[in-house]
mmCIF file with all atom_site columns, C-alpha atoms in Angstrom:
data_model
loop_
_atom_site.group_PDB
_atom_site.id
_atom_site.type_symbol
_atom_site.label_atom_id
_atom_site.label_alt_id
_atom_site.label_comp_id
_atom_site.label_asym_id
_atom_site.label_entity_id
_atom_site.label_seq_id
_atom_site.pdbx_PDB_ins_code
_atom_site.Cartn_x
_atom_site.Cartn_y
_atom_site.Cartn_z
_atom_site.occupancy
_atom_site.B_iso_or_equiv
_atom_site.pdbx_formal_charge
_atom_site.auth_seq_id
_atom_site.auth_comp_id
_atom_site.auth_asym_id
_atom_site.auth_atom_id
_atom_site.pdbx_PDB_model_num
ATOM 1   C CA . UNK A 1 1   ? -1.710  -29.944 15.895  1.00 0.00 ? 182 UNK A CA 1
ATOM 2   C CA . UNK A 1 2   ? 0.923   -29.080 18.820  1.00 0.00 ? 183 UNK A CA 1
ATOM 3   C CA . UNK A 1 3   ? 3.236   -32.020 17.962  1.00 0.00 ? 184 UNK A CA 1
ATOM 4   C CA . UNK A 1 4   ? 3.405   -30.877 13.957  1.00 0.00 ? 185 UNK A CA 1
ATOM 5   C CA . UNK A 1 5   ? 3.781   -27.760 15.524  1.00 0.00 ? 186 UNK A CA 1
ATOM 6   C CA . UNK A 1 6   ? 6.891   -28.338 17.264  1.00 0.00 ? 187 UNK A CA 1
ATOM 7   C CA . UNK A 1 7   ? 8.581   -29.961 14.230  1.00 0.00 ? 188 UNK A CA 1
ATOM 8   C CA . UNK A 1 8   ? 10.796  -27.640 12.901  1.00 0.00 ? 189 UNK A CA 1
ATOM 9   C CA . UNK A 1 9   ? 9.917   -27.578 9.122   1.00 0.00 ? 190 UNK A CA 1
ATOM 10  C CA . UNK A 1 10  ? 6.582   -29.033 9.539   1.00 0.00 ? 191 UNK A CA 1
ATOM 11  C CA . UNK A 1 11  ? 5.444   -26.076 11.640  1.00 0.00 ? 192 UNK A CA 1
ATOM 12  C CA . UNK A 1 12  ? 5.830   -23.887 8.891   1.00 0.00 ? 193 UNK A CA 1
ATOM 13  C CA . UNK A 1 13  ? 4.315   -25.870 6.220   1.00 0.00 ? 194 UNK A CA 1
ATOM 14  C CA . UNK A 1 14  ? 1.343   -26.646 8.324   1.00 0.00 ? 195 UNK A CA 1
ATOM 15  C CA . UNK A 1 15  ? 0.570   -23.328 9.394   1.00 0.00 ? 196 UNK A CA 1
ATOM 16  C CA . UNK A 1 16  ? 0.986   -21.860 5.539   1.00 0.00 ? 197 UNK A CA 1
ATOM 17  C CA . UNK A 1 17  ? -1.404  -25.138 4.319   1.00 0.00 ? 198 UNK A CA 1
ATOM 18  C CA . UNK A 1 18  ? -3.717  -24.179 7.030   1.00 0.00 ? 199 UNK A CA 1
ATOM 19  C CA . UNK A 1 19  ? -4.001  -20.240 6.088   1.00 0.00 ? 200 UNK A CA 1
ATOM 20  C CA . UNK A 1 20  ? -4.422  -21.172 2.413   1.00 0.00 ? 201 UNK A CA 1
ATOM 21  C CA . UNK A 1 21  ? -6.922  -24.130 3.449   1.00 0.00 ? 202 UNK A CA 1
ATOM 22  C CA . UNK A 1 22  ? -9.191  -21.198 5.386   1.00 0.00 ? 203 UNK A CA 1
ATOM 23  C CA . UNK A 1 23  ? -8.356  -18.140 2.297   1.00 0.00 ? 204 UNK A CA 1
ATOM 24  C CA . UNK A 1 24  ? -10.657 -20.725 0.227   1.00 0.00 ? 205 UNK A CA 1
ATOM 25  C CA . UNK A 1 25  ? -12.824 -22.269 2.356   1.00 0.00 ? 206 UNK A CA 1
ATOM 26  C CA . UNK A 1 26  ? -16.550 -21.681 1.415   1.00 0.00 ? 207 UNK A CA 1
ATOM 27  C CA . UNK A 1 27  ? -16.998 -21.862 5.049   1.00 0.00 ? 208 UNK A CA 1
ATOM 28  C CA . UNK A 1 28  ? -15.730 -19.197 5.980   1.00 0.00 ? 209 UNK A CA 1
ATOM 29  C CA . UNK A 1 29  ? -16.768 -16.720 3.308   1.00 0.00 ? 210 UNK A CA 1
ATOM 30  C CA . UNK A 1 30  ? -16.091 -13.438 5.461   1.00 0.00 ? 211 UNK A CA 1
ATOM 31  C CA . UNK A 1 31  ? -12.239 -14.209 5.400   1.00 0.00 ? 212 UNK A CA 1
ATOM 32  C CA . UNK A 1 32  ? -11.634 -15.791 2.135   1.00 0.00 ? 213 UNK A CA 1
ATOM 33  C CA . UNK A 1 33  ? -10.697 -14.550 -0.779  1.00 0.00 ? 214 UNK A CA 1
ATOM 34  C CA . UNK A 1 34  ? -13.692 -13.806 -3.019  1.00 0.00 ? 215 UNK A CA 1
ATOM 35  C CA . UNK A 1 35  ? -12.557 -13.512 -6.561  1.00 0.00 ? 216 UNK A CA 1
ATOM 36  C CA . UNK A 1 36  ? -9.211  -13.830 -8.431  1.00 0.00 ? 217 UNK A CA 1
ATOM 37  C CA . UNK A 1 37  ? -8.422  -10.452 -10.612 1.00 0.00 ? 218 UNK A CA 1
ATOM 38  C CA . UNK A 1 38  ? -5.789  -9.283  -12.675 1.00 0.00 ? 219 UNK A CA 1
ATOM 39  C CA . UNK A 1 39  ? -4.220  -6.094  -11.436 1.00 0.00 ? 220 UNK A CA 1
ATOM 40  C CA . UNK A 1 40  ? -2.375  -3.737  -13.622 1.00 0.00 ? 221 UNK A CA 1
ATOM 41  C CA . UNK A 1 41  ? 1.174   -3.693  -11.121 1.00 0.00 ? 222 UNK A CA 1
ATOM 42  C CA . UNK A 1 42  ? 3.623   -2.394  -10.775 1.00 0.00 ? 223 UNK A CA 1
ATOM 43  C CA . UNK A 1 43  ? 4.153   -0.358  -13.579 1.00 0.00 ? 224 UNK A CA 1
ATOM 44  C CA . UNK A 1 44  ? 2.297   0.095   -17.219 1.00 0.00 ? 225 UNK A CA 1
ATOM 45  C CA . UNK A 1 45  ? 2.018   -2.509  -19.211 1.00 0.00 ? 226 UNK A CA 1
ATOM 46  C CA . UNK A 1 46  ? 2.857   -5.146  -16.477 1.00 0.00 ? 227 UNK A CA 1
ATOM 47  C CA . UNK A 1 47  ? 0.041   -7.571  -14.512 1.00 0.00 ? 228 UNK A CA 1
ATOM 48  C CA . UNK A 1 48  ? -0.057  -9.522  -11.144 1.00 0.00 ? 229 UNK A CA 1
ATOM 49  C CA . UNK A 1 49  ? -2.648  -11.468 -9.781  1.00 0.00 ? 230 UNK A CA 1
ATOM 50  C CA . UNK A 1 50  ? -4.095  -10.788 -6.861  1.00 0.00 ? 231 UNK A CA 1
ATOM 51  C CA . UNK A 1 51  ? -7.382  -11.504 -4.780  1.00 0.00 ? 232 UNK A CA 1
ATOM 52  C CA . UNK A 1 52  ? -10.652 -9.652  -3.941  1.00 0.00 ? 233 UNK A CA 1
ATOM 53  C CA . UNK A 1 53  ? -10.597 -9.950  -0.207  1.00 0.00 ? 234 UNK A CA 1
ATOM 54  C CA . UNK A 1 54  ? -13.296 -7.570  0.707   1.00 0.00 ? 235 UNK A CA 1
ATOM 55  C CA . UNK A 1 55  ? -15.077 -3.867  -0.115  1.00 0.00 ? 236 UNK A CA 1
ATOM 56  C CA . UNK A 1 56  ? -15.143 0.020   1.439   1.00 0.00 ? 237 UNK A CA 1
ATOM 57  C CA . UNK A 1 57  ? -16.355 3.164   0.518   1.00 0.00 ? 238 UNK A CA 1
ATOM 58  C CA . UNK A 1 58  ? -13.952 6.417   0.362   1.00 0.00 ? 239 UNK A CA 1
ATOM 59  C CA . UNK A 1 59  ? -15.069 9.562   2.146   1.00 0.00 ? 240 UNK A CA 1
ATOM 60  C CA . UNK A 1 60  ? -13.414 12.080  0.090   1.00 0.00 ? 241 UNK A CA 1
ATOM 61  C CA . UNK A 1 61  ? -12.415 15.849  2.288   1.00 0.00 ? 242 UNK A CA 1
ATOM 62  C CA . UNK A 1 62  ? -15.194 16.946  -0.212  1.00 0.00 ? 243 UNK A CA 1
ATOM 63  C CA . UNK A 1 63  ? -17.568 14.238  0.913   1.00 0.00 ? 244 UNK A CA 1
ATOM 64  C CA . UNK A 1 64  ? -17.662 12.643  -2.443  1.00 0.00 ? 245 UNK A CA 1
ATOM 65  C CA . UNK A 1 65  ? -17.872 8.444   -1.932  1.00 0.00 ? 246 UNK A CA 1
ATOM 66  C CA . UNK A 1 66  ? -15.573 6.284   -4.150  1.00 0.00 ? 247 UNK A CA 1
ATOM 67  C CA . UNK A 1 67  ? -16.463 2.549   -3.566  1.00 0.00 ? 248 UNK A CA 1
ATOM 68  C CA . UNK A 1 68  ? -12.927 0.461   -3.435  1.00 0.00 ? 249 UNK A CA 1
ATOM 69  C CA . UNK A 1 69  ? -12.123 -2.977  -3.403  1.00 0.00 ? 250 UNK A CA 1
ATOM 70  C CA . UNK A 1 70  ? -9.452  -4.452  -0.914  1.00 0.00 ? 251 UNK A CA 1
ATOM 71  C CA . UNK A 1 71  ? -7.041  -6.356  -3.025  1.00 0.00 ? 252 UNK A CA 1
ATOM 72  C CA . UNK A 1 72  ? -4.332  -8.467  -1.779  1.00 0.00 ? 253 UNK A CA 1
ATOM 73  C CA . UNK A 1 73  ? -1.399  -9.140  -4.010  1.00 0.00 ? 254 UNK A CA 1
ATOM 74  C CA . UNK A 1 74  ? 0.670   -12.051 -3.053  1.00 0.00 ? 255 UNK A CA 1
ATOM 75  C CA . UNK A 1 75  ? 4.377   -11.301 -2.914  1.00 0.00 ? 256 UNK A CA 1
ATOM 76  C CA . UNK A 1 76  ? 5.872   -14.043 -1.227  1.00 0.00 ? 257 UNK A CA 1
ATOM 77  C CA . UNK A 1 77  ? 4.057   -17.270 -1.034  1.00 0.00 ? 258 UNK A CA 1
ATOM 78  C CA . UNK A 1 78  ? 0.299   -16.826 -0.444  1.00 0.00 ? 259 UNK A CA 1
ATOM 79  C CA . UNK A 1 79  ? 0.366   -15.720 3.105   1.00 0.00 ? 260 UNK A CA 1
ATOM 80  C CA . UNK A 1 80  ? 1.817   -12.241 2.738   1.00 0.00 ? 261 UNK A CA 1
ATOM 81  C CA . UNK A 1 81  ? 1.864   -9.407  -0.038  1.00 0.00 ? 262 UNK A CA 1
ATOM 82  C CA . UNK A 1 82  ? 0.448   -6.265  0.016   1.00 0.00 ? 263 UNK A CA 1
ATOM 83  C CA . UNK A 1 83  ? -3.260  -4.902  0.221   1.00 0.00 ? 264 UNK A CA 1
ATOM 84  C CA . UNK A 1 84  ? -4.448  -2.631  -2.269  1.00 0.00 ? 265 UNK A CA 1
ATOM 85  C CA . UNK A 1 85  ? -7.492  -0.327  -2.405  1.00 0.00 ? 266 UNK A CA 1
ATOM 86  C CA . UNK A 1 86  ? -8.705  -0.201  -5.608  1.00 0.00 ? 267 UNK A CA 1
ATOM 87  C CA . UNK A 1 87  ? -11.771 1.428   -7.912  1.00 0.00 ? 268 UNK A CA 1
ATOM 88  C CA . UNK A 1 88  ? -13.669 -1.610  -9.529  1.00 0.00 ? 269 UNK A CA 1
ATOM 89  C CA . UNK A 1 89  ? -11.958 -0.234  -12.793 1.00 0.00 ? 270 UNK A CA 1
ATOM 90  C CA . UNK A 1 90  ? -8.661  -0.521  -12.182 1.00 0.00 ? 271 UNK A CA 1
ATOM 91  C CA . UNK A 1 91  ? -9.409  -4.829  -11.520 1.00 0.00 ? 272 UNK A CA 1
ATOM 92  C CA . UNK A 1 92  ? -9.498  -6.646  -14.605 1.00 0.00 ? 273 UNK A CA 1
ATOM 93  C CA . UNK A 1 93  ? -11.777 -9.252  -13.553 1.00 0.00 ? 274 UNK A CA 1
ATOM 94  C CA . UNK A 1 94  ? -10.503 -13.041 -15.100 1.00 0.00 ? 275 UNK A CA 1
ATOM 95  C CA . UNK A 1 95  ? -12.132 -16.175 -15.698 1.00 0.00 ? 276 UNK A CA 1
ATOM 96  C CA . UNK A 1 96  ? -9.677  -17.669 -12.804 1.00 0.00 ? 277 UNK A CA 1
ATOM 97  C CA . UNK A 1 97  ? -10.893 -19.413 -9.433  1.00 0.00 ? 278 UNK A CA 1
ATOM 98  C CA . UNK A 1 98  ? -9.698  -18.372 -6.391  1.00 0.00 ? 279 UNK A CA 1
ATOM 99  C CA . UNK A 1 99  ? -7.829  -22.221 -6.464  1.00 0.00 ? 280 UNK A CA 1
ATOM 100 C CA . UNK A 1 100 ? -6.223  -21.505 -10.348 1.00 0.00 ? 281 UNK A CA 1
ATOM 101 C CA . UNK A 1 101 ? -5.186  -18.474 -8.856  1.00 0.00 ? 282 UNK A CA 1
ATOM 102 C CA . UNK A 1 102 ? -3.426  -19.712 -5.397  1.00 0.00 ? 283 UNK A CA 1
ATOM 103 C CA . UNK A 1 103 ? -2.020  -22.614 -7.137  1.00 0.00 ? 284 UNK A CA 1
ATOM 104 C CA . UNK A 1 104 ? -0.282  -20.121 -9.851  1.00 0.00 ? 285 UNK A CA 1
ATOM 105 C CA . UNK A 1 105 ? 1.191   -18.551 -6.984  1.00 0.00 ? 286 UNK A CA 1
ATOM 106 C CA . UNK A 1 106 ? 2.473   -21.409 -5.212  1.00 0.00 ? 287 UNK A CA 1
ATOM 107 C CA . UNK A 1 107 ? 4.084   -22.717 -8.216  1.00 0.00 ? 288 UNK A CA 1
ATOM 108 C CA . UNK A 1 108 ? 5.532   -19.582 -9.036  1.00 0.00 ? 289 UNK A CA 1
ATOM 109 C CA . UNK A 1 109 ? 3.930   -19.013 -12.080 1.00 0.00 ? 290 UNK A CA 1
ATOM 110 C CA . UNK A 1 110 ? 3.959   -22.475 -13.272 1.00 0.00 ? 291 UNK A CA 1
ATOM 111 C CA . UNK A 1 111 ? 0.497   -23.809 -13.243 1.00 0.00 ? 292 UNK A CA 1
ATOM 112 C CA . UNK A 1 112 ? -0.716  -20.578 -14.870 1.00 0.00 ? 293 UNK A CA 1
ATOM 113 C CA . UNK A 1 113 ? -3.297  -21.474 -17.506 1.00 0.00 ? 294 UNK A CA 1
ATOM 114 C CA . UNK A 1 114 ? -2.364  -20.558 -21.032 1.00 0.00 ? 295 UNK A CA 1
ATOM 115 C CA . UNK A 1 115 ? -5.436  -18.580 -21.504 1.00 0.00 ? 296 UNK A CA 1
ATOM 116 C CA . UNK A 1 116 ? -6.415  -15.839 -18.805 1.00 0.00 ? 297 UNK A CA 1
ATOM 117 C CA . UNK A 1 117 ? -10.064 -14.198 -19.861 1.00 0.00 ? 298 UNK A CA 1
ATOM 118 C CA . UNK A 1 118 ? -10.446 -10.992 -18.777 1.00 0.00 ? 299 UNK A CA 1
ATOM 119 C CA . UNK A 1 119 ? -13.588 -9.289  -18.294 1.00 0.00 ? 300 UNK A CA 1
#
């Protein structure tokens, strides 16, 4: 690992294969991404994947509890985007795997299946 390190472009594409590798690895189920979800982003009428990545509850000033889901939403590659919090139903929950989803994104739309199943 510290030689491919040290290689200029291999260092990057080992580190990203190695993020991606532990985002789906049943092993490590606290720090992987759960579920693959269709988001409604950014505006109406327009969808992005993205991935379940974990849960909290809201304390609202009037003490009122509004369970979220922490949604990440790729925006360049797999390893960054932006986290959303998100009411359970504003995530249109799809008959993709966390895989059909990463590899979607890595092809850049590409690999997308021609039927998406939303539930």
């Amino acid at each position: 690992e510290l030689i491919i390190r040290k290689v200029p472009l291999m260092k990057h594409i080992y580190s990203a294969a190695k993020q991606i590798s532990a985002a789906v690895s049943p092993d490590n189920a606290a720090n992987s991404f759960r579920e693959c979800v269709v988001i409604r982003h950014p505006r109406s009428g327009e969808y992005a994947l993205a991935f379940i990545t974990g849960q909290t509850t809201l304390v609202h000033a009037d003490g009122r509890e509004e369970e979220l889901f922490s949604v990440f939403h790729c925006t360049n590659h797999v390893y960054l985007g932006d986290i959303y919090l998100l009411p359970a139903k504003d995530i249109i929950r799809s008959n993709l795997t966390v895989r059909d989803g990463i590899e979607a994104v890595v092809s850049v739309g590409m690999a997308l299946p021609r039927r998406i199943v939303g539930t």
